[in-house]
Coordinates of C-alpha atoms in Angstrom, one line a residue:
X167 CA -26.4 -28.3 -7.1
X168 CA -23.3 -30.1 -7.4
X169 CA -24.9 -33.5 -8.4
X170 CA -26.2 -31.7 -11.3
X171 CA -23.3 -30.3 -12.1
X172 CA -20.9 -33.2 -12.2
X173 CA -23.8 -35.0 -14.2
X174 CA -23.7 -31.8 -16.7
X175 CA -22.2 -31.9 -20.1
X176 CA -19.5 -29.3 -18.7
X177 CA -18.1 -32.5 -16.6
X178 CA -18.5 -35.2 -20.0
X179 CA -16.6 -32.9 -22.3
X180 CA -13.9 -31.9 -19.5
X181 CA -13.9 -35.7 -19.1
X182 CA -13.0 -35.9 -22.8
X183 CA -10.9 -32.9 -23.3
X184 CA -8.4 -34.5 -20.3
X185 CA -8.5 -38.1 -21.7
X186 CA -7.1 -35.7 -25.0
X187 CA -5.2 -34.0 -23.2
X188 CA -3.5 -36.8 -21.3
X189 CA -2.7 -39.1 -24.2
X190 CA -1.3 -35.6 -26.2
X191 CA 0.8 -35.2 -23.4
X192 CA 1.9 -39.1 -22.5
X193 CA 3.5 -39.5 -26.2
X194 CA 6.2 -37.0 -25.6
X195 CA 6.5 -38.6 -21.8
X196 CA 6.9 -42.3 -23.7
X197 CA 9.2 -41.1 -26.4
X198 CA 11.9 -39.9 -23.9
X199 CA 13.8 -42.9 -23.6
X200 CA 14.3 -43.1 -27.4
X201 CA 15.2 -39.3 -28.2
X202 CA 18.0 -39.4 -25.6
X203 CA 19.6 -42.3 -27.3
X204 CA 20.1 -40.6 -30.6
X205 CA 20.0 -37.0 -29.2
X206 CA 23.3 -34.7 -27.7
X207 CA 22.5 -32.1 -25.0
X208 CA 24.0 -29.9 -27.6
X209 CA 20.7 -30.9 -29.8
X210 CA 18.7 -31.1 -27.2
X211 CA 19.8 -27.6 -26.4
X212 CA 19.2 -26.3 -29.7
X213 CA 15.4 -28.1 -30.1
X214 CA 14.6 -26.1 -26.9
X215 CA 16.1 -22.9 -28.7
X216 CA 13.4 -23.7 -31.0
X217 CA 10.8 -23.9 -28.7
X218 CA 11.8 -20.5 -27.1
X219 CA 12.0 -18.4 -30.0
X220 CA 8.5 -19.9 -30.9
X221 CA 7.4 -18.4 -27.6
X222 CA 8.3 -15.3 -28.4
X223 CA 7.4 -14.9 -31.9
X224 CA 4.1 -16.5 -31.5
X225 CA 2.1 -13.8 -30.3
X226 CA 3.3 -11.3 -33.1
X227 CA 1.7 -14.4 -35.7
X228 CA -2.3 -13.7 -35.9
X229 CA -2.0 -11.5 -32.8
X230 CA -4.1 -13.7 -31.0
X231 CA -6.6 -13.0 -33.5
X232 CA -8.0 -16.8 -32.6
X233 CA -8.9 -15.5 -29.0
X234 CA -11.1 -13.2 -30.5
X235 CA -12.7 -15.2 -32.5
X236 CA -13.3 -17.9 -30.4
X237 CA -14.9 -15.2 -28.3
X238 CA -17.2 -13.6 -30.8
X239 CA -18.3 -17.3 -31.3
X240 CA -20.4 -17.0 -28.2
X241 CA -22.0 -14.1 -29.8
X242 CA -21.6 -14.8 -33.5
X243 CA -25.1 -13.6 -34.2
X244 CA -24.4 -9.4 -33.9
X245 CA -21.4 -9.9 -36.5
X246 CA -21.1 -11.9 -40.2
X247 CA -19.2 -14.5 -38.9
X248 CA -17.4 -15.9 -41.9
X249 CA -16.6 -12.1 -42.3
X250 CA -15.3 -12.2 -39.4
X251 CA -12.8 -15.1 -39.1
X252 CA -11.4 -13.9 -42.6
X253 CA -10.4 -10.3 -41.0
X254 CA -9.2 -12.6 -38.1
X255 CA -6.7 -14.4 -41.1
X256 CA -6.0 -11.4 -43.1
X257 CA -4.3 -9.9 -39.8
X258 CA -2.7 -13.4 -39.9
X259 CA -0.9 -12.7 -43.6
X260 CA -0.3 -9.2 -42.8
X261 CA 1.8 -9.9 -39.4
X262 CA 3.3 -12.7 -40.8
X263 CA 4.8 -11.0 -43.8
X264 CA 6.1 -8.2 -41.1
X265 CA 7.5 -10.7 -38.4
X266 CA 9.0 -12.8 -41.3
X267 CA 10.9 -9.1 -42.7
X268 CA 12.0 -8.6 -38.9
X269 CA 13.3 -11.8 -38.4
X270 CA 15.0 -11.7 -42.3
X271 CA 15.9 -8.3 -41.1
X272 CA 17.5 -9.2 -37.5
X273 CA 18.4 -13.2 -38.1
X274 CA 22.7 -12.6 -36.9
X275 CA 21.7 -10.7 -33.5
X276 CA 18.8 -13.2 -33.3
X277 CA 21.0 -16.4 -34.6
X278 CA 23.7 -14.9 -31.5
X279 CA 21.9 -14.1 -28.8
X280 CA 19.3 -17.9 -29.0
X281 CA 21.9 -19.8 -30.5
X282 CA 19.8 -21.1 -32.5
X283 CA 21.2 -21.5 -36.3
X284 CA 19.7 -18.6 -38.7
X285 CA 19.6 -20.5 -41.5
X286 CA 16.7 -22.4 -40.2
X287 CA 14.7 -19.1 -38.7
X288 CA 12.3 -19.9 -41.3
X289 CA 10.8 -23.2 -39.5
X290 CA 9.7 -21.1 -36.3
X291 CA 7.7 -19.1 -38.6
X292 CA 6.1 -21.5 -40.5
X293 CA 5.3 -23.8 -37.3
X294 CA 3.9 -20.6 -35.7
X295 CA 1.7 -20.1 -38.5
X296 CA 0.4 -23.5 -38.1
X297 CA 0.0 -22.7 -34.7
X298 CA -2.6 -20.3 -35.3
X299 CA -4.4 -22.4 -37.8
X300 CA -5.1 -25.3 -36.1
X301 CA -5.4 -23.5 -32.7
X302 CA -8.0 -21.2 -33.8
X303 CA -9.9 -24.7 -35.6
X304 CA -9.7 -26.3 -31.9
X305 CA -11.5 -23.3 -30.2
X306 CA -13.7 -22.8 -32.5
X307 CA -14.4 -26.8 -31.7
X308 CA -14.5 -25.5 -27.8
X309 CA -17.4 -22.9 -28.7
X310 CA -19.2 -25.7 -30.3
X311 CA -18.9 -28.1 -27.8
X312 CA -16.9 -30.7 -29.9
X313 CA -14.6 -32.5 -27.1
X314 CA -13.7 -36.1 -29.6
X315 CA -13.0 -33.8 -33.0
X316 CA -11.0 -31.8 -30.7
X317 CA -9.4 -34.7 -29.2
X318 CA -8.6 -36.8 -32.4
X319 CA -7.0 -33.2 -34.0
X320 CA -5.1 -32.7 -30.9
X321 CA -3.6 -37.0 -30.5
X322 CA -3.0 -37.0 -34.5
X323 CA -1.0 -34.2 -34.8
X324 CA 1.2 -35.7 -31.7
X325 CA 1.5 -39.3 -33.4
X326 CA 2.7 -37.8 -36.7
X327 CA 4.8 -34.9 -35.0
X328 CA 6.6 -37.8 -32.8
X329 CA 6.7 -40.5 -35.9
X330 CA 8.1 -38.4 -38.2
X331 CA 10.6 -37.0 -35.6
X332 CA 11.6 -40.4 -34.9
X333 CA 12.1 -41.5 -38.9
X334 CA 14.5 -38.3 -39.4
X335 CA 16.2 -38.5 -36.4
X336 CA 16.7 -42.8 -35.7
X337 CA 16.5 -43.8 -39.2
X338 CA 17.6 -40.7 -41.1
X339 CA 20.3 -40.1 -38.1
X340 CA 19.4 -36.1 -38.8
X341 CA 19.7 -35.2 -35.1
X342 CA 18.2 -31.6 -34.1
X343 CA 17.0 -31.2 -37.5
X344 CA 14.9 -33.9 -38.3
X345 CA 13.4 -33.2 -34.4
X346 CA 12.5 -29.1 -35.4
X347 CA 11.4 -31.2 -39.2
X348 CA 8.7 -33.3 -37.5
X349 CA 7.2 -30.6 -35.7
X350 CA 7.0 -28.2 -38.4
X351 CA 5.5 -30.6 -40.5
X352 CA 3.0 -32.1 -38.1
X353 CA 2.5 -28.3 -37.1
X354 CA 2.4 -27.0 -40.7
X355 CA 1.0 -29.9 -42.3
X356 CA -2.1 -29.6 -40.2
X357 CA -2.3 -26.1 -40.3
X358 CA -3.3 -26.4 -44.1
X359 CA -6.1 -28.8 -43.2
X360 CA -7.0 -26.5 -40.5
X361 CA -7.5 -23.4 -42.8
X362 CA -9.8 -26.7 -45.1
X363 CA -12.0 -27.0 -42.1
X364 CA -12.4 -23.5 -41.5
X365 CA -13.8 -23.0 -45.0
X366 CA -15.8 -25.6 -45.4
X367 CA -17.5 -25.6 -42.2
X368 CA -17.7 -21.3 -42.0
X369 CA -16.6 -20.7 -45.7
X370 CA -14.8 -17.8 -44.5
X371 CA -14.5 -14.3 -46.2
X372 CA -10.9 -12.5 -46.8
X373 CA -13.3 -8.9 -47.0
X374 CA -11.7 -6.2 -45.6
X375 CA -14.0 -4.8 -42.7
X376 CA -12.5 -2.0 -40.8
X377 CA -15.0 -2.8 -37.3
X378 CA -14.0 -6.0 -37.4
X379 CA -10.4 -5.5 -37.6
X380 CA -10.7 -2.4 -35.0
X381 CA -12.6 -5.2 -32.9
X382 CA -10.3 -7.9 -33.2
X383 CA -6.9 -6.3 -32.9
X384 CA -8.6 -4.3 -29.8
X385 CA -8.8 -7.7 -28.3
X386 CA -5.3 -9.2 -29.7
X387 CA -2.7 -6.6 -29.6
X388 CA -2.7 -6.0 -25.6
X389 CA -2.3 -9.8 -25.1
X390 CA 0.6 -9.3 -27.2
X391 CA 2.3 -8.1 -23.6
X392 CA 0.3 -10.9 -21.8
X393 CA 1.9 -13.9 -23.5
X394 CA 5.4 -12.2 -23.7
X395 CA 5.3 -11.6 -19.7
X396 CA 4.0 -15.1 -19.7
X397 CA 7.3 -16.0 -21.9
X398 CA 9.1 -14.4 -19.5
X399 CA 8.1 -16.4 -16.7
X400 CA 8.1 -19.5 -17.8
X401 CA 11.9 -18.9 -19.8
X402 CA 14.1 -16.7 -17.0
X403 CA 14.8 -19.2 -14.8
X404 CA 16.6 -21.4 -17.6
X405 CA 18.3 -18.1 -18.7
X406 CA 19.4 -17.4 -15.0
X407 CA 20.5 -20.8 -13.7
X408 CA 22.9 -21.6 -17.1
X409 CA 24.7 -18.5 -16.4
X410 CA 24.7 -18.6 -13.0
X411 CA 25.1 -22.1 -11.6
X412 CA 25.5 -23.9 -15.3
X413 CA 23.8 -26.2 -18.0
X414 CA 23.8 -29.6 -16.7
X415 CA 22.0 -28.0 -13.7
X416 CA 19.6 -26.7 -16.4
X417 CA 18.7 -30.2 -18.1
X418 CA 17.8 -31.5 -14.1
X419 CA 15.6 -28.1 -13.3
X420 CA 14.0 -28.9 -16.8
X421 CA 12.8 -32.3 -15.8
X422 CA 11.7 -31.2 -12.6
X423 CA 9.9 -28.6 -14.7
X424 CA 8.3 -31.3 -17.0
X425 CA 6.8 -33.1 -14.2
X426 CA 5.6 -29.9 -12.2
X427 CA 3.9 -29.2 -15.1
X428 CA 1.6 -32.1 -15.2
X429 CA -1.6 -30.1 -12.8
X430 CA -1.6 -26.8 -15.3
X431 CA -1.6 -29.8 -18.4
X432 CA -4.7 -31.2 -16.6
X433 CA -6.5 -27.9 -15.4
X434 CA -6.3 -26.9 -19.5
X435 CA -8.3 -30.0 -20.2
X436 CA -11.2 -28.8 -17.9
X437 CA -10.7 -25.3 -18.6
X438 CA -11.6 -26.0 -22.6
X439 CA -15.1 -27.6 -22.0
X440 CA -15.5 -24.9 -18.7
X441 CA -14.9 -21.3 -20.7
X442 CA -18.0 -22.1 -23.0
X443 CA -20.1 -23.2 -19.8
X444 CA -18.6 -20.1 -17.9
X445 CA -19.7 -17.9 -20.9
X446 CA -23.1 -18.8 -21.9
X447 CA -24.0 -18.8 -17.8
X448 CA -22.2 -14.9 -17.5
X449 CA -24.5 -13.7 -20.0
X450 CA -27.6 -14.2 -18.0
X451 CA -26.5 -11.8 -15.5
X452 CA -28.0 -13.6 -12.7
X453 CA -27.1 -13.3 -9.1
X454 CA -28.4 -16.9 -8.6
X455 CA -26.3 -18.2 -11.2
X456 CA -23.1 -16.3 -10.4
X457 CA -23.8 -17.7 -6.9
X458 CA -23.8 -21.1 -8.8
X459 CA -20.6 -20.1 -10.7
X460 CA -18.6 -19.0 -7.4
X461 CA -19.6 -22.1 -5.5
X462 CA -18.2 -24.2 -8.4
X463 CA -15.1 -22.0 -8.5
X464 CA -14.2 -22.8 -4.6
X465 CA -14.7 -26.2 -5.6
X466 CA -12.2 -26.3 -8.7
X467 CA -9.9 -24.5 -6.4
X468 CA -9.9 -27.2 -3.7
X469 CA -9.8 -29.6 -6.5
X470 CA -6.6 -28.5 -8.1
X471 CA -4.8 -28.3 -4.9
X472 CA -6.1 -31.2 -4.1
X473 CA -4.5 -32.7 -7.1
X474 CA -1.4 -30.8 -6.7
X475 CA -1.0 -32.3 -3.3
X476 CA -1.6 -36.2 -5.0
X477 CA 0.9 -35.6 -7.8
X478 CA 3.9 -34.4 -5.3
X479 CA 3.2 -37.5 -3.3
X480 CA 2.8 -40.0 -6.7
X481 CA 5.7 -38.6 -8.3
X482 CA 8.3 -39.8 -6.1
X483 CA 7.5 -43.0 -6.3
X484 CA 7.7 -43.4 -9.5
X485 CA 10.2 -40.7 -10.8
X486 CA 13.3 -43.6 -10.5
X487 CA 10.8 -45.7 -13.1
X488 CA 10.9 -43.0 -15.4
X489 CA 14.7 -41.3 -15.3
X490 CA 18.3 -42.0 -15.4
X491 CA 20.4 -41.9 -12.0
X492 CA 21.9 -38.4 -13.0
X493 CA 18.7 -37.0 -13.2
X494 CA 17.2 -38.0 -10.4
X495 CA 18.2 -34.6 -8.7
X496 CA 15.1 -33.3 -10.4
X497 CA 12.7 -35.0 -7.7
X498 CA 13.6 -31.6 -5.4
X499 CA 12.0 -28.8 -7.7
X500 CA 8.8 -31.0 -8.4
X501 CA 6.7 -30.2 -5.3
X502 CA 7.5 -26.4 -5.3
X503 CA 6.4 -25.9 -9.4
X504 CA 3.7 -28.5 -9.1
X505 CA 2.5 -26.1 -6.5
X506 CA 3.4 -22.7 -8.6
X507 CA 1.2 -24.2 -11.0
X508 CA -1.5 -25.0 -9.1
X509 CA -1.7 -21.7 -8.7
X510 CA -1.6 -20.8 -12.2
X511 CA -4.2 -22.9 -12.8
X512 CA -6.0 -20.8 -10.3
X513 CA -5.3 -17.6 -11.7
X514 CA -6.5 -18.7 -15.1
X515 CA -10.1 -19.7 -13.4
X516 CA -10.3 -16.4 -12.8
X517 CA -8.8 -14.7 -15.5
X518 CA -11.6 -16.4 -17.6
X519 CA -14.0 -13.6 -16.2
X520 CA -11.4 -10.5 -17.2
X521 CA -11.5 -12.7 -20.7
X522 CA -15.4 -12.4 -21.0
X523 CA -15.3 -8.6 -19.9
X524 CA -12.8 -8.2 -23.0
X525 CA -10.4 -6.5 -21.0
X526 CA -7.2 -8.0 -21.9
X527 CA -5.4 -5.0 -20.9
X528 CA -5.6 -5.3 -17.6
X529 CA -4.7 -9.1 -17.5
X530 CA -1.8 -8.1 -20.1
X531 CA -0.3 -5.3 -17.2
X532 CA -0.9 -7.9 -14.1
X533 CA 1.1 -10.3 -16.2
X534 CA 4.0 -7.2 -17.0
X535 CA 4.0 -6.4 -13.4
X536 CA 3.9 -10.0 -12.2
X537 CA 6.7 -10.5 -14.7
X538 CA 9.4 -7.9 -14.0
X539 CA 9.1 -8.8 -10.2
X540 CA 9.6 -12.6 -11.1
X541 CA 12.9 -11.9 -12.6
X542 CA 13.7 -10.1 -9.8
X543 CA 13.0 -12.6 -7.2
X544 CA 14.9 -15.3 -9.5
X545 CA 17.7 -13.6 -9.5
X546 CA 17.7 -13.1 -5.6
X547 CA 16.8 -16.3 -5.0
X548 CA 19.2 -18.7 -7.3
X549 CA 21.5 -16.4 -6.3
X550 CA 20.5 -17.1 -2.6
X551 CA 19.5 -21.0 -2.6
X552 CA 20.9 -22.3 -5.9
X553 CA 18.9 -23.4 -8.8
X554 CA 16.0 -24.6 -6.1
X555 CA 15.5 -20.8 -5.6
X556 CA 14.3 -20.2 -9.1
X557 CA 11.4 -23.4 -8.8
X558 CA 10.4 -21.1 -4.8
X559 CA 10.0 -18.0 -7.4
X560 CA 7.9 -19.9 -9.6
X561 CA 5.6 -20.4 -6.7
X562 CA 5.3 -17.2 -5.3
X563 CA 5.1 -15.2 -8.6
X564 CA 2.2 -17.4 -9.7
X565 CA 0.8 -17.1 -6.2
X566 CA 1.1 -13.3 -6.1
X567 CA -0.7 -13.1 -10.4
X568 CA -3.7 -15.1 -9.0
X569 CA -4.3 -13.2 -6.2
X570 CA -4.0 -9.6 -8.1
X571 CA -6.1 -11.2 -10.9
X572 CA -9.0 -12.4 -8.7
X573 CA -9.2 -9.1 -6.9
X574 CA -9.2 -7.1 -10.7
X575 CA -11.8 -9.8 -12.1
X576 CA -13.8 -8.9 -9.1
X577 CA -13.8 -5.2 -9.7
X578 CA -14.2 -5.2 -13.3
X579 CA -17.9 -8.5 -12.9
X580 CA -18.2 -8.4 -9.3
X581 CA -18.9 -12.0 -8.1
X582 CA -20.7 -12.7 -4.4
X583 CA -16.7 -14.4 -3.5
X584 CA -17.9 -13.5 0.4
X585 CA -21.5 -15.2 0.3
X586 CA -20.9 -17.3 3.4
X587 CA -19.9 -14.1 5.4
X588 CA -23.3 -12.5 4.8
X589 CA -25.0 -16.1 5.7
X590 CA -23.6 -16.0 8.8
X591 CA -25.0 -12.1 9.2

């Protein structure tokens, strides 16, 4: 069974999405070295503002109106689907002209509490917006099993995010500006050949359809809590160790972080060419084939910790090739978030199920609940063991989601998990 497998198309286009994924991801890596030269923390701080504030704003952009529609792909032929992708983007125009009065609304408390300068509010908007666009183009690319389209989207947008970044702010000397610039025009700029695609290739309607939008929003809004708690998780520990133990000791955690990172980067590469796969095989409603499906899910579990396990042991090696001497204090917080998101990864292998079932609900209050007790625990434990604490949370809240989420996707399309127990009966 496995042979098969690993000679299927599921294990070519993964093979694809992660040479992507890696090259999307190595730029940034590369570029390092020449952004630290010609940016201050105090920039540095401020780009990361930006990245924040994105995070949070995001969701209330399209309200994940792209999820939906890369799920209705799978089953495009109940609904007008060019209908539906235009109701998908006229909830896009609609929440963007509400978030966009918020934030015009709210910029000083917003401005004081991110630090991040009001008068350029306006970019997170427009690079969320682009966000959407080209995000909902690349899963639509997923659904039809497009890996190198997907890829060569994904790489360019990186080369002319980085090479316009490093015009403003080497050549230009524009520091934090000309960074936020190149990604809101790389962002943006594809965004508006995203929307191109869309209509060419679906020549999408903007007619109002009151099932659609019921159906979409249904699907959307209670992820709206989802990626917030997810917000949450990945952003409190920076919050808690700059007030508690103190910047610098933020810019080392945040390396670490980087590098942890890597396995979750990886798993998203598979997980693109594996939802579609995952899908088409659910809809059978086989017990064979969700025998098939639970076998390969014990195998991608033992592969990502597998993984995990050779990344904490490469990493060292090499980490003194790759940073400066006063960052070199990161190497500590790499094993325990490389693990945390191991787990992650985990928990989004069987989240995919919940995804199918379309009820986002429930993975939107395990992600709440998994949330509120990781802020408690990073409290405790920075306040406990120092800034190492918060990277020991980020293990055991992602353990703790992946566990409550596997038991929920079992209740709500019960999988044989425990075939080898009635084997051995």
């Amino acid at each position: 069974m496995f042979k098969r497998i690993f000679e299927s198309t599921l294990f070519r286009s993964s093979g694809i999405y992660t040479i992507s994924s890696v090259l999307n991801n190595a730029i940034p890596f590369l570029m390092i070295p020449i952004l630290t030269r010609y940016l201050s923390p105090v920039d540095y701080g401020i780009v990361a503002m930006f990245q924040v504030l994105f995070s949070f704003i995001s969701p209330f952009v399209g309200l994940n109106a792209y999820g939906a529609i890369h799920q209705k792909y799978y089953n495009r032929e109940t609904v007008d689907f060019p209908k539906y992708i235009g109701n998908g983007l006229l909830i896009l125009i609609v929440s963007t002209c509400i978030v966009s009065g918020m934030v015009w609304l709210f910029a000083g408390p917003i401005s004081t509490l991110s630090a991040f300068p009001a008068n350029w509010l306006w970019s997170v908007i427009i690079f969320s917006v682009g966000y959407f666009l080209n995000l909902t183009v690349l899963l639509l690319w997923v659904g039809q099993k497009k890996p190198i389209l997907f890829g060569v989207l994904q790489v360019v947008q990186t080369l002319i995010n980085l090479s316009i970044s490093i015009w403003l702010v080497v050549s230009l000397s524009m520091g934090w500006q000309g960074r936020i610039l190149g990604q809101v025009i790389a962002v943006g700029g594809l965004g508006i050949l995203s929307l191109f695609i869309m209509w060419k290739q679906w020549r999408f309607k903007l007619e109002f359809d009151r099932n659609y939008l019921r159906h979409i929003l249904n699907f959307g809004v209670p992820l709206v809590p989802y990626y917030l708690g997810l917000t949450v998780m990945m952003l409190v520990d920076r919050f808690f160790i700059t007030n508690m133990i103190g910047l610098a000791e933020t810019g080392i955690y945040m390396l670490g972080y980087q590098f942890g990172q890597i396995i979750v980067l990886l798993y998203e590469s598979f997980n693109k060419a594996y939802v579609p796969w995952l899908y088409e095989r659910l809809k059978m409603k086989n017990e064979a084939m969700n025998l098939k499906i639970v076998k390969l899910t014990y195998l991608i579990f033992f592969g990502i910790l597998i993984m995990a396990s050779l990344l904490c042991f490469i990493v060292p090696l090499v980490f003194h090739l790759v940073v400066g001497k006063e960052f070199m204090g990161a190497s500590v917080y790499v094993l325990w978030i490389t693990f945390g998101y191991a787990f992650n990864s985990m928990y989004k292998v069987v989240a995919n199920n919940i995804f199918y079932t379309e009820k986002t609900q429930v993975v939107a209050w395990i992600t709440i609940i998994t949330g509120v007790f990781h802020v408690g625990l990073n409290y405790s434990l920075i306040n406990l063991l120092g800034a190492i604490g918060a990277a020991q949370a980020c293990l055991l809240s992602f353990f703790i989601c992946f566990i409550i989420t596997w038991v929920w996707s079992n209740k709500l399309h019960p999988m044989p998990w425990f075939f080898f127990l009635n084997k051995k009966k």
